[in-house]
XYZ file of C-alpha atoms in Angstrom:
672
model
C 0.131 0.227 -0.077
C 1.458 3.348 -1.129
C 1.927 5.544 1.825
C 1.620 9.391 1.858
C 5.304 10.124 1.423
C 5.442 7.947 -1.496
C 2.428 9.897 -2.889
C 3.989 13.198 -2.398
C 7.113 12.200 -4.047
C 5.247 11.537 -7.199
C 5.049 15.240 -7.658
C 8.011 16.154 -5.603
C 10.625 14.214 -7.650
C 10.072 16.381 -11.028
C 9.641 19.515 -8.745
C 13.175 18.691 -7.183
C 14.432 18.508 -10.878
C 13.050 21.641 -11.804
C 14.667 23.311 -8.820
C 18.325 21.578 -9.377
C 18.115 22.264 -12.713
C 17.234 25.978 -12.426
C 19.140 26.935 -9.488
C 22.404 24.767 -9.696
C 22.751 23.202 -13.190
C 22.238 26.172 -15.413
C 23.681 29.032 -13.473
C 26.977 27.086 -12.313
C 27.363 24.086 -14.674
C 25.618 24.846 -17.824
C 28.384 23.603 -19.863
C 27.286 20.034 -18.638
C 23.793 20.820 -19.661
C 23.128 17.278 -20.550
C 23.017 16.642 -17.005
C 19.347 18.454 -17.010
C 18.123 15.883 -19.472
C 19.496 12.976 -17.624
C 18.328 14.184 -14.235
C 14.655 15.115 -15.810
C 14.279 11.826 -17.399
C 15.447 10.125 -14.076
C 13.011 12.027 -11.765
C 9.707 11.312 -14.097
C 10.987 7.604 -14.315
C 10.600 7.677 -10.481
C 7.448 9.174 -10.651
C 6.174 6.639 -12.905
C 7.491 4.017 -10.732
C 5.595 5.444 -7.792
C 2.536 5.687 -10.170
C 2.647 2.188 -10.680
C 2.736 1.561 -6.994
C -0.212 3.619 -6.420
C -2.124 1.913 -9.152
C -1.766 -1.401 -7.527
C -2.395 -0.013 -4.181
C -5.742 1.547 -5.518
C -6.667 -1.723 -7.394
C -6.175 -3.848 -4.058
C -8.084 -1.343 -2.002
C -11.315 -1.597 -4.462
C -10.861 1.697 -6.073
C -10.033 4.345 -3.206
C -7.163 5.343 -1.076
C -7.803 8.586 0.683
C -4.570 10.012 2.228
C -4.663 11.415 5.687
C -7.699 9.173 6.595
C -10.925 10.814 6.022
C -10.009 14.239 7.459
C -8.083 16.680 5.237
C -5.010 18.589 6.239
C -5.715 22.368 6.728
C -3.543 24.421 4.481
C -4.704 27.787 6.043
C -7.160 27.918 8.624
C -9.015 31.050 9.998
C -12.161 31.683 11.783
C -14.708 31.044 8.972
C -11.945 29.987 6.438
C -10.311 26.505 6.245
C -8.565 25.659 3.056
C -8.056 22.006 3.124
C -5.358 20.054 0.965
C -4.134 16.354 0.860
C -3.705 13.493 -1.620
C -6.929 12.071 -3.132
C -5.751 8.750 -4.582
C -8.540 7.085 -6.513
C -9.203 5.151 -9.577
C -9.350 8.138 -11.740
C -6.102 9.889 -9.968
C -3.998 6.663 -10.762
C -5.103 6.275 -14.414
C -4.155 10.013 -14.970
C -0.889 9.673 -13.288
C 0.105 6.587 -15.473
C -0.825 8.454 -18.515
C 1.083 11.764 -17.476
C 4.008 10.330 -15.939
C 4.151 7.464 -18.806
C 3.867 9.730 -21.819
C 5.972 12.518 -19.914
C 8.915 9.980 -19.643
C 8.788 9.222 -23.453
C 8.763 12.641 -24.255
C 11.778 13.488 -22.350
C 13.695 10.696 -23.749
C 12.412 11.836 -27.216
C 13.730 15.312 -26.098
C 17.302 14.137 -25.546
C 17.720 13.875 -29.192
C 15.492 16.529 -30.425
C 16.672 19.183 -28.387
C 20.673 18.384 -28.891
C 22.549 21.276 -29.530
C 19.933 24.078 -28.604
C 21.458 26.737 -26.293
C 18.336 26.682 -24.285
C 18.793 22.754 -23.361
C 18.776 22.940 -19.873
C 16.257 25.636 -19.458
C 13.997 23.489 -21.673
C 14.321 20.367 -19.241
C 13.821 22.701 -16.175
C 10.534 23.816 -17.668
C 9.593 20.368 -18.471
C 10.200 19.124 -15.114
C 7.938 21.968 -13.718
C 5.159 21.110 -16.282
C 5.266 17.503 -15.388
C 5.182 18.060 -11.666
C 2.245 20.712 -12.031
C -0.056 18.171 -13.843
C 0.845 15.501 -11.490
C -0.102 17.668 -8.372
C -3.416 18.747 -10.130
C -4.516 15.083 -10.451
C -3.595 13.832 -6.711
C -4.878 17.255 -5.251
C -7.761 16.578 -2.613
C -8.641 20.348 -1.779
C -10.320 22.495 -4.486
C -8.053 25.367 -3.911
C -5.317 22.889 -4.099
C -6.647 22.024 -7.600
C -6.519 25.471 -8.664
C -2.853 26.182 -7.519
C -1.685 23.464 -9.582
C -4.030 24.319 -12.276
C -2.556 27.700 -12.759
C 1.144 26.175 -12.628
C 0.133 24.369 -15.647
C -0.795 27.418 -17.352
C 2.278 28.905 -16.380
C 4.655 26.194 -17.503
C 2.666 25.932 -20.855
C 3.362 29.728 -21.148
C 7.021 29.240 -20.729
C 7.431 26.291 -22.772
C 5.344 27.402 -25.845
C 7.226 30.557 -25.601
C 10.785 28.571 -25.128
C 12.206 30.242 -28.258
C 11.178 33.735 -27.039
C 13.550 35.635 -29.304
C 11.038 34.676 -32.230
C 8.077 37.208 -32.320
C 5.914 34.468 -33.277
C 6.671 32.216 -30.229
C 6.190 35.166 -27.872
C 3.060 35.918 -29.265
C 1.653 32.414 -29.242
C 2.766 32.083 -25.466
C 0.883 35.375 -24.448
C -1.981 34.237 -26.485
C -2.423 31.006 -24.796
C -2.059 32.621 -21.194
C -4.445 35.260 -22.004
C -7.020 32.991 -23.717
C -7.149 30.491 -21.096
C -7.452 33.333 -18.326
C -11.173 33.944 -19.214
C -12.007 30.178 -18.253
C -9.796 30.460 -15.159
C -11.694 33.222 -13.887
C -14.759 31.656 -14.252
C -13.548 28.693 -12.591
C -12.223 30.822 -9.657
C -15.812 32.626 -9.403
C -17.415 28.925 -9.052
C -14.711 27.850 -6.001
C -15.743 31.373 -4.287
C -19.591 30.619 -4.724
C -18.565 27.070 -3.469
C -16.949 28.286 -0.490
C -19.831 30.603 0.577
C -22.246 27.580 0.622
C -20.017 25.482 3.139
C -20.277 25.363 6.860
C -17.988 24.714 9.757
C -19.182 21.110 9.594
C -19.100 20.824 5.790
C -16.326 22.127 4.024
C -17.269 21.707 0.713
C -13.801 22.869 -0.611
C -12.931 19.247 0.185
C -13.597 17.082 -2.829
C -14.818 14.021 -1.175
C -17.084 16.081 1.245
C -18.606 17.595 -1.677
C -19.178 14.383 -3.443
C -21.299 13.494 -0.366
C -22.992 16.651 -0.107
C -23.963 17.384 -3.781
C -27.478 16.473 -3.071
C -27.805 19.311 -0.803
C -26.725 22.109 -3.247
C -29.870 23.909 -4.527
C -30.352 23.390 -8.183
C -29.346 27.161 -9.391
C -26.204 26.733 -7.111
C -24.978 23.596 -8.508
C -25.571 24.943 -12.280
C -23.454 27.997 -11.634
C -20.797 26.404 -9.926
C -20.824 23.518 -12.608
C -20.702 26.156 -15.454
C -17.869 27.980 -13.777
C -15.905 24.875 -13.481
C -16.616 24.051 -17.228
C -15.888 27.242 -18.374
C -12.400 26.705 -16.845
C -12.214 23.245 -18.672
C -13.277 24.914 -22.031
C -10.207 27.433 -21.807
C -7.575 24.851 -20.827
C -8.738 22.090 -23.342
C -9.250 24.740 -26.116
C -12.767 24.103 -26.831
C -15.074 26.648 -28.753
C -15.018 29.559 -28.321
C -11.699 29.547 -26.472
C -10.033 27.361 -29.034
C -7.721 29.890 -31.041
C -4.639 29.676 -28.855
C -3.957 25.803 -29.350
C -2.974 26.048 -32.978
C -0.651 28.968 -32.117
C 0.960 27.026 -29.456
C 2.944 24.902 -31.951
C 5.419 27.659 -31.931
C 7.044 25.710 -29.137
C 9.218 22.633 -29.744
C 7.860 19.640 -30.984
C 8.236 17.668 -27.707
C 6.265 20.539 -25.903
C 3.436 20.114 -28.486
C 3.555 16.295 -27.887
C 3.045 16.957 -24.155
C 0.898 19.672 -24.322
C -1.715 17.863 -26.656
C -1.759 14.367 -25.103
C -1.388 14.199 -21.363
C -0.992 17.565 -19.682
C -2.669 20.812 -20.238
C -5.510 20.026 -22.467
C -6.063 17.080 -20.929
C -6.587 18.973 -17.617
C -9.966 20.148 -18.669
C -11.363 16.671 -19.169
C -9.747 15.701 -15.937
C -11.581 18.433 -14.240
C -15.137 17.872 -15.547
C -14.355 14.225 -14.418
C -13.521 14.973 -10.779
C -16.292 17.142 -10.307
C -18.713 14.998 -12.337
C -21.387 14.127 -9.342
C -21.705 17.931 -9.573
C -22.267 17.982 -13.214
C -24.753 14.971 -13.308
C -26.910 16.979 -10.701
C -27.946 19.407 -13.199
C -29.034 18.315 -16.755
C -28.707 21.759 -18.355
C -24.925 21.753 -17.770
C -24.687 18.127 -18.942
C -26.431 19.541 -22.267
C -24.329 22.394 -22.390
C -21.132 20.077 -22.168
C -22.352 17.545 -24.727
C -23.262 20.257 -27.407
C -20.178 22.367 -26.896
C -18.175 18.859 -27.219
C -19.940 18.018 -30.228
C -19.620 20.774 -32.066
C -16.127 21.625 -31.292
C -15.260 17.943 -32.696
C -16.699 18.751 -36.190
C -15.635 22.542 -35.931
C -12.059 21.615 -35.375
C -11.935 18.892 -37.555
C -12.994 21.140 -40.338
C -10.079 23.159 -40.049
C -7.493 20.222 -40.232
C -8.775 19.522 -43.834
C -7.083 22.303 -45.188
C -4.033 23.307 -42.929
C -0.380 22.849 -44.335
C 1.333 22.851 -41.431
C 1.729 19.239 -40.235
C 1.740 20.115 -36.287
C -1.287 22.695 -36.849
C -3.179 19.847 -38.315
C -2.391 17.690 -35.328
C -3.302 20.796 -33.228
C -6.981 21.051 -34.583
C -7.128 17.038 -34.360
C -6.506 17.699 -30.508
C -9.253 20.119 -30.298
C -11.595 17.800 -32.348
C -10.769 14.561 -30.062
C -10.953 16.661 -26.861
C -14.794 17.591 -28.152
C -15.343 13.650 -28.347
C -14.286 13.592 -24.766
C -16.889 16.514 -23.549
C -19.494 14.836 -25.814
C -18.911 11.681 -23.679
C -19.201 13.534 -20.605
C -22.118 15.435 -21.443
C -24.147 12.317 -22.399
C -22.778 10.664 -19.295
C -20.499 8.135 -20.966
C -18.048 9.072 -18.153
C -15.880 5.557 -18.881
C -15.801 6.141 -22.643
C -14.386 9.817 -21.950
C -11.607 8.685 -20.027
C -11.030 5.552 -21.963
C -10.627 7.962 -24.991
C -8.494 10.296 -23.030
C -6.188 7.372 -21.820
C -5.461 5.947 -25.603
C -5.665 9.322 -27.082
C -2.538 10.552 -24.960
C -0.578 7.615 -26.576
C -1.282 7.730 -30.245
C -1.471 11.804 -30.336
C 1.865 11.719 -28.685
C 3.109 9.420 -31.583
C 1.626 11.374 -34.242
C 3.377 14.829 -32.760
C 6.907 12.961 -32.156
C 6.514 11.448 -35.780
C 6.152 15.072 -37.030
C 9.459 16.000 -35.169
C 11.041 13.152 -36.884
C 9.874 14.589 -40.251
C 10.938 17.795 -39.576
C 14.320 16.362 -38.533
C 14.702 14.981 -41.951
C 13.117 17.611 -44.105
C 13.921 20.889 -41.932
C 10.285 22.051 -42.400
C 6.685 21.406 -41.187
C 5.008 22.483 -44.112
C 3.272 19.432 -45.980
C 3.745 21.217 -49.475
C 7.373 20.615 -49.263
C 7.513 17.184 -48.021
C 6.969 13.897 -49.927
C 8.618 10.552 -50.740
C 9.910 10.341 -46.894
C 8.441 6.514 -46.260
C 11.965 5.448 -48.002
C 14.388 7.431 -45.450
C 11.944 7.298 -42.731
C 10.920 3.552 -42.649
C 10.321 3.630 -38.521
C 8.593 6.712 -38.463
C 6.478 5.976 -41.525
C 5.357 2.825 -40.133
C 4.600 4.287 -36.690
C 2.525 7.070 -38.296
C 0.453 4.750 -40.105
C -0.403 3.026 -37.071
C -1.044 6.187 -35.104
C -3.093 7.372 -37.980
C -5.224 4.271 -38.007
C -5.966 4.766 -34.311
C -6.764 8.119 -34.665
C -9.271 7.238 -37.688
C -10.753 4.751 -35.416
C -9.921 1.667 -37.605
C -10.155 -1.887 -36.199
C -8.224 -3.470 -34.022
C -6.426 -0.026 -33.047
C -7.163 1.686 -29.598
C -9.090 4.608 -31.241
C -11.790 2.263 -32.642
C -12.657 1.028 -29.255
C -12.850 4.407 -27.482
C -14.579 6.172 -30.395
C -17.171 3.408 -30.703
C -17.883 3.693 -26.819
C -18.423 7.492 -27.095
C -20.831 6.950 -30.053
C -22.703 4.290 -28.077
C -22.977 6.741 -24.997
C -24.711 9.387 -27.480
C -27.009 6.532 -29.036
C -27.844 5.524 -25.495
C -28.780 8.710 -24.143
C -31.948 8.368 -26.180
C -32.920 12.196 -26.354
C -32.968 14.967 -28.924
C -29.406 16.123 -27.584
C -28.027 12.499 -27.921
C -29.099 12.293 -31.507
C -27.662 15.736 -32.306
C -24.112 14.702 -31.037
C -24.112 11.171 -32.474
C -24.667 12.859 -36.059
C -21.754 15.473 -35.015
C -19.649 12.460 -33.809
C -20.100 10.500 -36.958
C -19.497 13.655 -39.131
C -16.038 14.191 -37.202
C -15.109 10.311 -37.951
C -15.281 10.772 -41.670
C -13.308 14.182 -41.326
C -10.853 12.661 -39.012
C -10.005 9.736 -41.674
C -9.578 12.358 -44.488
C -7.358 14.717 -42.822
C -5.168 11.934 -41.159
C -4.288 10.282 -44.314
C -4.133 13.278 -46.207
C -0.899 14.134 -44.123
C -0.029 10.679 -44.862
C -0.071 10.910 -48.184
C 1.497 14.282 -48.487
C 4.355 13.454 -46.421
C 5.454 9.799 -47.133
C 4.406 9.309 -50.816
C 5.111 10.686 -54.114
C 8.099 12.482 -54.762
C 10.201 14.821 -52.179
C 9.426 18.488 -52.644
C 12.561 19.888 -51.429
C 12.030 20.433 -47.816
C 13.173 23.656 -46.100
C 15.543 24.472 -49.109
C 12.470 24.800 -51.378
C 10.496 26.485 -48.972
C 13.215 28.974 -48.634
C 13.559 29.612 -52.126
C 9.680 30.277 -52.389
C 9.722 32.660 -49.720
C 12.298 34.544 -51.130
C 10.761 34.781 -54.527
C 7.716 35.949 -52.753
C 9.608 38.653 -51.058
C 8.753 37.399 -47.673
C 11.283 37.528 -44.752
C 12.585 34.166 -43.587
C 12.173 33.698 -39.868
C 14.878 32.266 -37.504
C 13.262 28.777 -37.587
C 13.668 28.818 -41.408
C 17.049 30.147 -41.201
C 18.175 27.191 -39.039
C 16.564 24.730 -40.616
C 18.295 21.957 -43.058
C 17.395 18.731 -45.099
C 18.721 15.712 -43.628
C 17.187 12.988 -45.330
C 17.780 10.220 -42.894
C 15.779 8.385 -40.027
C 16.201 10.123 -36.618
C 18.575 9.045 -33.571
C 17.718 6.324 -31.624
C 16.444 8.613 -28.526
C 13.734 9.905 -30.996
C 12.693 6.323 -32.725
C 12.454 4.238 -29.419
C 9.873 6.226 -27.977
C 7.872 6.513 -31.376
C 8.273 2.535 -31.659
C 6.936 2.162 -27.937
C 3.951 4.505 -28.484
C 3.041 2.695 -31.738
C 2.836 -0.458 -29.815
C 0.648 1.190 -27.499
C -1.643 2.640 -30.186
C -2.100 -1.225 -31.160
C -2.759 -2.863 -27.907
C -4.061 -0.357 -25.573
C -7.501 -0.360 -26.632
C -7.562 -4.184 -27.534
C -6.726 -5.592 -24.071
C -9.593 -3.411 -22.329
C -12.248 -3.622 -24.948
C -15.986 -4.884 -23.887
C -16.071 -7.505 -26.424
C -16.107 -10.989 -24.568
C -16.021 -13.371 -27.670
C -12.156 -12.617 -27.683
C -11.403 -14.688 -24.544
C -8.913 -12.502 -23.343
C -10.950 -10.425 -21.051
C -14.554 -11.027 -20.110
C -15.434 -7.589 -18.876
C -14.415 -4.031 -19.727
C -11.493 -3.877 -17.316
C -10.823 -0.300 -17.691
C -14.685 0.577 -17.065
C -14.587 -1.855 -13.949
C -11.291 0.036 -12.480
C -12.426 3.484 -13.053
C -15.894 3.087 -11.315
C -14.607 1.240 -8.355
C -15.495 3.046 -5.001
C -15.345 2.604 -1.456
C -18.138 3.785 0.788
C -16.744 7.088 1.218
C -17.670 7.598 -2.517
C -20.773 5.763 -2.407
C -22.715 8.722 -3.941
C -20.061 9.155 -6.398
C -19.902 5.427 -7.502
C -23.979 5.278 -8.023
C -23.513 8.565 -10.141
C -21.316 6.854 -12.654
C -22.304 3.193 -12.522
C -24.194 3.338 -15.365
C -21.269 3.885 -17.811
C -19.416 1.212 -16.073
C -20.068 -1.607 -18.592
C -20.631 -0.244 -22.089
C -21.946 -2.690 -24.449
C -20.270 -2.962 -27.966
C -22.855 -1.891 -30.634
C -21.981 -3.705 -33.995
C -24.070 -2.026 -36.485
C -22.636 1.442 -35.006
C -19.125 0.228 -35.161
C -19.560 -0.629 -38.776
C -21.080 2.677 -39.559
C -18.545 4.684 -38.003
C -15.726 2.303 -39.681
C -17.473 2.890 -43.229
C -17.490 6.571 -42.510
C -13.728 6.695 -41.477
C -12.768 4.352 -44.535
C -14.644 6.720 -46.892
C -12.577 9.800 -45.571
C -9.564 7.740 -46.128
C -10.468 6.874 -49.597
C -11.066 10.537 -50.669
C -7.897 11.223 -49.393
C -6.156 8.605 -51.459
C -8.165 9.686 -54.614
C -7.040 13.432 -53.997
C -3.550 13.066 -52.735
C -2.175 9.589 -53.993
C -4.142 8.253 -56.877
C -4.807 12.140 -57.898
C -8.220 11.329 -59.919
C -9.372 14.283 -58.071
C -7.689 17.524 -58.179
C -7.341 19.242 -54.477
C -6.562 22.625 -56.497
C -9.694 22.265 -58.614
C -11.530 21.380 -55.429
C -10.234 24.509 -53.931
C -11.326 26.705 -56.893
C -14.784 25.304 -57.133
C -15.533 25.486 -53.466
C -13.591 28.651 -53.007
C -15.836 30.471 -50.475
C -15.746 27.365 -48.191
C -12.125 26.741 -48.660
C -11.358 30.487 -47.912
C -13.321 30.186 -44.749
C -11.442 26.923 -43.517
C -8.256 28.223 -44.378
C -8.608 31.461 -42.452
C -9.918 29.257 -39.510
C -13.420 31.027 -39.763
C -11.996 34.441 -39.096
C -11.972 33.715 -35.284
C -8.696 35.406 -34.825
C -9.733 38.469 -36.613
C -13.198 38.503 -34.820
C -10.963 38.530 -31.270
C -8.067 40.287 -32.111
C -9.243 43.129 -34.857
C -12.994 43.602 -33.997
C -13.399 42.572 -30.307
C -9.880 44.182 -29.275
C -8.881 46.721 -31.462
C -12.286 48.054 -32.766
C -14.641 47.599 -29.997
C -12.263 47.703 -26.898
C -9.474 50.017 -27.858
C -10.969 52.398 -30.291
C -14.328 52.564 -28.750
C -14.375 51.528 -25.025
C -10.470 52.400 -24.265
C -10.815 55.802 -26.028
C -14.072 56.541 -24.467
C -12.688 55.831 -20.950
C -9.520 57.872 -21.894
C -11.574 60.734 -22.771
C -13.872 60.583 -19.719
C -10.915 60.398 -17.478
C -9.292 63.338 -18.963
C -12.365 65.545 -19.542
C -14.336 64.642 -16.296
C -12.048 62.909 -13.805
C -8.958 65.293 -14.458
C -11.314 68.025 -14.892
C -12.976 67.925 -11.773
C -9.565 67.461 -9.833
C -8.180 70.425 -11.833
C -11.316 72.602 -10.808
C -11.076 71.702 -7.205
C -7.537 72.794 -7.319
C -8.183 76.076 -8.872
C -11.006 77.039 -6.464
C -9.022 75.836 -3.359
C -6.306 78.415 -4.700
C -8.702 81.267 -5.107
C -10.255 80.606 -1.848
C -6.877 80.459 -0.307
C -5.887 83.751 -2.035
C -8.972 85.464 -0.727
C -8.217 84.212 2.918
C -4.750 84.974 2.536
C -5.504 88.944 2.640
C -6.536 88.231 6.398
C -3.202 87.135 7.215
C -1.203 90.493 7.226
C 0.951 89.720 10.149
C -0.300 92.987 12.351
C -0.992 91.919 15.900
C -3.707 94.514 16.379
C -5.618 93.222 13.483
C -5.588 89.750 15.355
C -6.793 91.523 18.475
C -9.745 93.270 16.661
C -10.829 90.224 15.188
C -10.676 88.129 18.254
C -12.479 90.782 20.112
C -15.328 90.965 17.211
C -15.825 87.381 17.481
C -15.961 87.428 21.408
C -18.668 90.243 21.107
C -20.673 88.150 18.452
C -20.573 85.023 20.577
C -21.770 86.653 23.655
C -24.629 88.707 21.729
C -25.800 85.132 20.386
C -25.646 83.508 23.517
C -27.638 86.539 25.272
C -30.155 87.255 22.811
C -30.486 83.891 21.105
C -29.935 81.142 23.642
């Protein structure tokens, strides 16, 4: 049984790595910067080992191990204000611990090769250690305020890593955009926490998650709705759901290992985890569940549509991540709790694989632009095979992991048996076809056909167009060879995970491998202290396999793949002609529905700056400053008048004092 010290070490090891690299290695031993990479890998490997111990402990305990007994520690304690903190080690926690630490370990090993030679090598691994520690701290937190602290540390870490190459204007702008966009959701989350605090009592501290579980039914309907909406707004910001999605594609300005970690197991997964952590609260209000399902379903299609035309391979995968997160929220909104976290678990592995494959392609061609790739399967055989496996999993093709998790999400929508369920089912199936198309569009443009020159041809075209070549292009080079082993090894491991992760936990009994949905059984196990929570999600513990729906979704995915083959491999359909024929739609998708222009040009510049800010500046100058000036002017005039009475003559002062005494006596005698 894992103890409390071991649980804190899961967070403490990467946090210690961050401190040692930042305080010791970087300032004093930066010539030995490779130590930073090895220390980061070792610390996260330690966290993974402890996470496996925690997983075994929770499994043996029947689903939950609550540290500190049933009474949390008090972080701060004042009359009327007690902030609890501690370790909450339940089935959801350990699944997230294994996902975060496992994926992060592979990403750090990959980074040893990818970031080799970068002048900020030690700084990179310091930030990666902090990023991993923040996410691990988030998932083990017992107190609501404790969750919020680590939630903000995740945002800070992402800001530092997205803007890692801060000398590039695009990277600095992307980091600021991510930080500011997520603040909107975080502010709503903070308001929900404050409202939750006001509803607690000395005996019932709702800022303690287990206590909140047991008292969800005591919250009023309106209170539960507003609190759940605030929490969901925070999740929308972190997980880049519509309308707070625009920061995630720009976040590709960070190093590729950062993209892999942000998009798989850390920042964007935090939003899904947050809704799952407070799922009993969400289930108590049907209106919020409907909102979650509709936002998720719409985002799944909305983001996938932009991936259809994107030419940057990392941005295609970024839009794909937004879309897949939409699937997870769709599942949560329809009550398919198990399906949502099953998809989060398997998606972390195959999406990390795809981003790492993109980094391997960049290592060979020097560019992320699909238009300058092609023919790379001959020089990148391992990366090509791994990308095929990740792509089939993402598209939901049997027997890869994405097939099982997506099917369960669609079954959850079908079983919802409501108008909302029908709507999100249609949206989910539409996104399936889109996913197959954009994923294999990437594969055909990257690995098939003839090589189109890589970074050299891209630079040539940029110069011919009179465009400035930024630092990323200036340092690019063509190196047509397979990536080093530090990059190929994690890619190969992830490719196997994409194949077997879903198969070993699928709900089909006829295979003889499993006789139950082992993942569903595990994440819904609960002890008595969580009995209400367990009852709330028990309906989703054993999702049934739906063969007709599985065939339909597979057919749609294959139709998308076939269309991509016809356009980019067989070339029986011309992509350029399709772009001309459907020019309005194509232009809308290329410009990402003009959401950036809406936010940055219309809302920020025209409405806020040109109107609101200028109006407030004018009001401040004309009225606020004007009133102050007038007060000062009249004070000066009054002082000038009174100054005449101060002539320095003692006889004048005596006369005034005598006159005042006479007046006072007269008033007293004749009036009082």
